[in-house]
Amino acid sequence: MTDPALIPPQRHEVAEERRTASPPAEPRVRRRFADRDDLLAWVFLLPSVAYIVALVAIPFFLAIAFSFSDVTAGDPSFDWAGLRNYQDIFDDPVFWRSLRNTIVFTVVSMLLIVVLGKVLANILIADFRGKWLVRFLVLLPWTTPVALSTIAWLWLLDSVFSPIDWVLRELGAIDTNMYWLGKPDLAIGSVILVHVWRLVPLSAVILMAGLVAIPKDVQEAASVDGAGFWRRMFEITIPLTMPVIAVAALFGAILTFTDMAVVYVLTRGGPTNSTQVLASWAFFRGIEGGDVGQGAAVALFLFPLLLAAAIAILRAVRRMDVS
Amino acid sequence: MSGIDVLRRRARRRHVASRVLVYLLAILAALGAAGPFVWAGITAFKENRDLYRRSNNPFLFNLTPTSEHVDYLFSSTEFPTFVWNTVWVGLLVTAITLGLGLPAAYSLARLDRPWSGPMAIAIFFVYLVPPTLLFLSLSRVVVAAGLQDSTWSLVLVYPTITIPVSVWLLIGFLRSIPKDIEEQAMVDGYSRLGAFVRTVVPLMFPGVVAVVVFAFTLTASEFIYALAFVSPSAEKPISTGVPTALVRGDVFFWQSLQAATILIAVPIALIFNLFLERFIAGFTMGAVKG
């Protein structure tokens, strides 16, 4: 990583150039622009900040403004509507259902993603033949665009032709099909399954990073002292990789929380809104239903929840860093 | 039999058992992750009469395989256009992300300003503002910029997703590079800017790779903005183009859909795997110290 070969040859050339260009006796005076850290700091940061302000901050406040307005697709003019949109969504049972589903999906998926990701990471750092092929296959769910992999699942969970049902039928476990996406409980399970399937590889990669970073001698010393696999796992590996585990959990949570592609493609929120999440409900209200104000009000609920979760996790990471 | 022999045999037996377990788990994991794709691959070459019979074994070809549905994908849909749109948008967004993100990360990680810490956290929190919250107002911005229904609208908005994560990853990565390197370069006569360009940027290569891979994957996978901003099919990326071309009302062209999924999934996963080690290296720095 540190490649000293990159530095020395250039160093001398430029040092010579400088000597001819500026009076040698002068001490390092901070006068050139390229040497002024305070200015440089702003110049380096400004493009990103300007971009983020223009395309995140302003739209964000615009979204808040929309949520207090009566803007619709048919009537894009802005009129103050006060708290009416919020009143409407609070009165709507679908909103509460979406809120609950969002939380349930996120918490359950996150737990499964971290646990399975941990197992997968341990497998992937072990040495075995064909490791490259296994890694390639295991990463497919994460690298495939979510809309496409979810379509593959849509067909896999088809009410008539699902191969899962076919296997269960052949085994004699069921007589009629399961209707994975047609019954509320099964549909909820299916959405969680697809989220977990899709995000476990990412969490495994993140956790591999943590495992690789543990110094080998710590493990060896414990092994010599007679600590078995599980003992090492729970007393050394997991505590040492806790910050990385928290990051994997954070990514798993964010990507489940804010995603609507899985729900949109798989169930469109159905059957009867039993798998509706805030993100998809905001989309159906705001874009397909044309009620921009209500859509924005629904979507805004994503933010405080997300913020709270992120702060909690980042705090946990920081506390562990200090100790 | 001596005690040593017994111990040795026990150790060997344990070794064999653990090898078997590793292979077993590896195969299970591969099947669990890639199973849907394998089955999608089989489906792609099935005839309709084979596919739509409940009693047919879905894992086998009960009739002769056919490539007509793959042909259909290339001849009768705009699949190559979708792929091309995704590729150039992805590459351009990645370039913009690096161009803006690398200096920003350097500024936050190295040029100790009093606001560096809070600013770094603020930028990471931008990542938490979900597309689902912004697409309603961003669609106004896109219209105002005259980019509605153009792939360029995606180039405009995708960096909102990629810049915050990338800056965060790069900050962590910069912290792993010893400060002495630039300080030495500066003592030797470089300016701060020169030291950054000549010594830090080359050393950042693994982190840059991590960002490229991550940004491209995020961009290729994005769905909501593509769905909300772009409706002419020739301007769509794969994630919205493929479904609209191959789902007509209630009719799904399953074989062609599955063929498209495989054709997209395999190259991206191959590229990702090429850079996996570097990605992991980059991520540790970003994750643990960020």
Coordinates of C-alpha atoms in Angstrom, one line a residue, chain A residues 1-3 6-7 10-11 14-15 18 28 30 32-38 40-42 44-45 47-49 51-52 54-56 58-60 62-63 66 71-72 76-77 119-120 123 126-129 132 134-149 151-156 158 160-164 166-167 169-170 175-177 197-198 201-202 205-206 208-210 212-213 243-244 247 250-251 254-255 258-261 264-265 279-280 282-283 286-288 292 295-296 299-300 302-303 306-307 310-311 314 317-318 321, chain B residues 19 22-23 25-27 29-30 32-34 36-37 39-40 43 51-59 100-101 103-108 110-111 113 115 119 121 123-138 140-141 155-160 163-165 167-168 173 176 178 181 184-194 196 198-199 202-203 206 214 217-218 220-221 223-224 227-228 238-240 242-243 247 252 254 257-258 260-261 264-266 268-270 272-274 276-277 279-281 283-285 287-290:
Chain A
M1 CA 0.0 0.0 0.0
T2 CA 2.7 2.5 1.0
D3 CA 4.8 2.6 -2.1
L6 CA 6.4 6.8 -5.9
I7 CA 7.9 9.7 -4.0
Q10 CA 9.8 13.5 -8.2
R11 CA 10.9 15.0 -5.0
V14 CA 10.7 19.7 -8.0
A15 CA 12.9 20.7 -5.1
R18 CA 11.6 25.6 -6.5
R28 CA 8.6 29.0 4.4
R30 CA 2.6 31.1 3.8
R32 CA 1.1 31.2 -2.1
F33 CA -2.4 30.0 -2.5
A34 CA -1.4 26.4 -2.8
D35 CA 0.3 26.6 0.6
R36 CA -2.5 28.2 2.5
D37 CA -4.3 25.4 4.4
D38 CA -7.2 27.5 5.4
L40 CA -7.3 25.2 0.4
A41 CA -9.5 23.5 2.9
W42 CA -12.5 25.6 1.6
F44 CA -11.4 21.5 -1.8
L45 CA -14.6 21.3 0.1
P47 CA -17.7 22.0 -4.8
S48 CA -19.1 19.1 -2.8
V49 CA -20.8 21.4 -0.3
Y51 CA -23.5 20.4 -4.9
I52 CA -25.0 19.0 -1.7
A54 CA -28.1 22.6 -4.3
L55 CA -29.3 19.0 -4.7
V56 CA -29.9 17.8 -1.2
I58 CA -32.7 22.8 -1.0
P59 CA -34.8 19.9 -2.2
F60 CA -35.0 18.7 1.4
L62 CA -38.6 22.1 -0.5
A63 CA -40.0 18.6 0.5
F66 CA -44.5 20.6 0.1
V71 CA -49.4 20.8 -4.3
T72 CA -50.7 18.0 -6.6
P76 CA -48.4 22.5 -9.1
S77 CA -49.0 25.9 -7.6
V119 CA -21.3 -16.5 9.3
L120 CA -20.7 -15.8 5.6
I123 CA -16.6 -18.8 5.5
A126 CA -11.3 -19.5 5.3
D127 CA -8.9 -21.2 2.9
F128 CA -10.4 -23.7 0.5
R129 CA -10.4 -24.7 -3.2
W132 CA -12.9 -17.5 -6.0
V134 CA -17.8 -19.2 -4.2
R135 CA -17.0 -15.5 -3.6
F136 CA -18.3 -14.7 -7.1
L137 CA -21.5 -16.6 -6.6
V138 CA -22.1 -15.2 -3.1
L139 CA -21.7 -11.6 -4.2
L140 CA -24.2 -11.9 -7.1
P141 CA -27.2 -10.8 -5.0
W142 CA -25.5 -7.6 -4.0
T143 CA -24.0 -6.6 -7.3
T144 CA -27.2 -7.2 -9.3
P145 CA -29.4 -4.2 -9.7
V146 CA -32.2 -4.6 -7.1
A147 CA -35.0 -4.2 -9.6
L148 CA -33.7 -7.1 -11.7
S149 CA -33.0 -9.5 -8.8
I151 CA -38.0 -9.7 -10.6
A152 CA -36.2 -13.0 -10.5
W153 CA -37.7 -13.5 -7.0
L154 CA -41.1 -12.4 -8.3
W155 CA -41.0 -15.4 -10.7
L156 CA -39.5 -17.6 -8.0
D158 CA -45.1 -17.0 -8.5
V160 CA -48.8 -21.0 -9.8
F161 CA -45.3 -21.9 -11.1
S162 CA -43.1 -21.3 -8.1
P163 CA -40.4 -24.0 -8.0
I164 CA -40.4 -23.7 -4.2
W166 CA -43.1 -27.6 -6.8
V167 CA -40.5 -29.0 -4.4
R169 CA -45.5 -30.6 -3.5
E170 CA -43.1 -33.3 -4.6
D175 CA -51.3 -30.0 -1.5
T176 CA -52.2 -26.6 -2.8
N177 CA -49.8 -23.8 -3.5
W197 CA -30.8 -12.3 0.6
R198 CA -29.8 -9.1 -1.2
P201 CA -23.3 -10.3 0.8
L202 CA -22.6 -6.6 1.4
V205 CA -17.8 -8.0 2.7
I206 CA -17.8 -5.3 5.4
M208 CA -14.5 -9.5 6.2
A209 CA -12.8 -6.2 6.2
G210 CA -13.1 -6.2 10.0
V212 CA -8.8 -9.2 8.0
A213 CA -7.8 -6.2 10.2
P243 CA -17.2 -1.1 15.2
V244 CA -17.3 -2.9 11.9
V247 CA -21.2 -0.3 10.4
L250 CA -26.0 0.6 9.8
F251 CA -25.7 -0.1 6.1
I254 CA -30.3 2.2 5.8
L255 CA -30.6 0.1 2.7
T258 CA -35.0 3.6 2.5
D259 CA -35.6 1.0 -0.2
M260 CA -38.9 0.7 -1.9
A261 CA -37.8 -1.3 -5.0
Y264 CA -42.7 -2.0 -5.4
V265 CA -41.7 -4.9 -7.6
A279 CA -41.1 4.7 1.1
S280 CA -43.5 2.9 -1.2
A282 CA -44.9 8.0 -0.3
F283 CA -44.3 7.0 -3.9
G286 CA -46.9 11.4 -4.3
I287 CA -46.2 10.2 -7.8
E288 CA -48.8 7.7 -8.8
V292 CA -47.4 15.6 -3.8
G295 CA -46.4 12.0 -0.4
A296 CA -43.9 14.5 1.0
A299 CA -41.6 10.5 3.2
L300 CA -40.5 13.0 5.9
L302 CA -38.3 8.4 7.2
F303 CA -35.8 11.0 8.2
L306 CA -33.2 7.2 10.3
L307 CA -31.3 9.9 12.0
A310 CA -27.7 6.4 12.8
I311 CA -26.8 8.5 15.8
L314 CA -22.3 5.9 15.4
V317 CA -18.9 2.9 17.5
R318 CA -17.3 6.0 19.0
D321 CA -13.1 3.4 19.9
Chain B
R19 CA -12.4 -29.0 6.3
V22 CA -16.0 -25.4 5.6
Y23 CA -16.7 -26.9 2.2
L25 CA -21.0 -24.3 4.4
A26 CA -19.3 -22.7 1.3
I27 CA -21.5 -24.8 -1.0
A29 CA -23.8 -20.3 0.9
A30 CA -23.1 -20.4 -2.8
G32 CA -28.4 -19.8 -1.3
A33 CA -27.0 -16.7 -2.9
A34 CA -26.7 -17.9 -6.5
P36 CA -32.1 -17.9 -7.9
F37 CA -29.7 -17.0 -10.7
W39 CA -32.7 -21.2 -11.9
A40 CA -33.2 -17.9 -13.8
T43 CA -35.8 -20.5 -17.2
L51 CA -42.4 -23.2 -18.6
Y52 CA -46.1 -22.9 -18.1
R53 CA -47.0 -26.5 -17.0
R54 CA -47.4 -26.9 -13.3
S55 CA -46.4 -30.5 -13.3
N56 CA -43.1 -30.1 -15.2
N57 CA -39.9 -30.2 -13.2
P58 CA -38.9 -26.5 -13.1
F59 CA -35.2 -27.3 -12.7
L100 CA -15.6 16.3 -6.0
G101 CA -15.2 13.7 -3.2
P103 CA -10.5 16.9 -2.5
A104 CA -13.4 17.2 0.0
A105 CA -12.2 14.1 1.9
Y106 CA -8.6 15.5 2.0
S107 CA -9.8 18.8 3.3
L108 CA -11.8 17.2 6.1
R110 CA -6.0 16.6 6.8
L111 CA -6.4 20.3 6.7
R113 CA -10.0 23.2 10.4
W115 CA -15.2 22.6 11.5
M119 CA -18.7 18.8 8.7
I121 CA -20.5 13.9 10.2
I123 CA -21.8 15.0 5.0
F124 CA -22.3 11.4 6.2
F125 CA -25.8 12.2 7.4
V126 CA -26.6 13.4 3.9
Y127 CA -26.4 9.8 2.9
L128 CA -29.3 9.2 5.3
V129 CA -31.6 11.5 3.4
P130 CA -33.3 8.9 1.2
P131 CA -34.2 9.3 -2.4
T132 CA -37.8 8.5 -1.5
L133 CA -37.8 11.8 0.4
L134 CA -36.1 13.9 -2.3
F135 CA -37.6 12.7 -5.5
L136 CA -40.7 14.8 -5.3
S137 CA -38.8 18.1 -5.0
L138 CA -35.8 16.9 -7.1
R140 CA -38.9 20.1 -9.8
V141 CA -35.1 20.8 -10.0
V155 CA -26.1 12.1 -14.0
L156 CA -27.2 15.3 -12.2
V157 CA -28.8 13.6 -9.2
Y158 CA -26.9 10.3 -8.7
P159 CA -23.9 12.0 -7.0
T160 CA -26.2 12.9 -4.2
I163 CA -20.6 11.6 -2.8
P164 CA -21.6 11.3 0.9
V165 CA -20.6 7.6 1.1
V167 CA -16.2 11.1 1.1
W168 CA -16.8 9.0 4.2
F173 CA -8.7 5.8 4.0
S176 CA -4.5 5.2 7.2
P178 CA 0.9 8.5 7.6
I181 CA 4.6 11.4 3.8
Q184 CA 8.2 15.1 4.1
A185 CA 7.1 16.1 0.6
M186 CA 6.4 19.7 1.8
V187 CA 9.8 19.9 3.5
D188 CA 11.3 18.9 0.2
G189 CA 9.7 21.8 -1.4
Y190 CA 6.2 20.8 -2.5
S191 CA 3.3 23.1 -1.8
R192 CA 0.4 21.6 0.1
L193 CA -1.5 21.2 -3.1
G194 CA 1.6 19.7 -4.8
F196 CA -1.6 16.2 -2.2
R198 CA 1.9 14.0 -6.1
T199 CA 2.1 11.9 -3.0
P202 CA -1.2 7.9 -5.8
L203 CA -1.3 6.3 -2.4
P206 CA -6.9 1.3 -3.2
F214 CA -19.2 1.1 -4.7
T217 CA -22.8 -0.6 -8.1
L218 CA -25.0 2.0 -6.3
A220 CA -26.5 0.7 -11.6
S221 CA -28.8 -0.4 -8.9
F223 CA -34.4 2.6 -9.0
I224 CA -36.5 5.4 -7.7
L227 CA -38.5 5.5 -12.3
A228 CA -39.6 9.0 -11.4
I238 CA -31.5 -1.1 -17.1
S239 CA -33.2 -1.1 -13.7
T240 CA -36.3 0.6 -15.1
V242 CA -35.9 -3.9 -18.6
P243 CA -39.1 -4.2 -16.6
V247 CA -43.7 -6.5 -18.6
F252 CA -44.5 -11.0 -18.1
W254 CA -40.3 -14.3 -18.0
L257 CA -36.5 -11.0 -18.1
Q258 CA -34.4 -13.8 -16.6
A260 CA -31.5 -9.9 -19.0
T261 CA -31.0 -10.4 -15.2
I264 CA -26.4 -7.9 -16.2
A265 CA -25.6 -9.7 -13.0
V266 CA -22.6 -11.7 -14.1
I268 CA -21.0 -6.6 -12.6
A269 CA -20.2 -9.4 -10.1
L270 CA -17.1 -10.3 -12.1
F272 CA -16.7 -6.4 -8.3
N273 CA -14.7 -9.6 -7.5
L274 CA -11.6 -8.4 -9.3
L276 CA -12.8 -7.3 -3.9
E277 CA -9.5 -7.3 -2.0
F279 CA -12.5 -2.9 -1.7
I280 CA -12.1 -4.7 1.6
A281 CA -8.9 -2.9 2.4
F283 CA -13.5 -0.4 3.7
T284 CA -11.7 -1.3 6.9
M285 CA -10.0 2.1 7.0
A287 CA -15.3 1.8 8.6
V288 CA -13.2 1.5 11.7
K289 CA -11.8 5.0 11.8
G290 CA -14.6 6.9 10.1

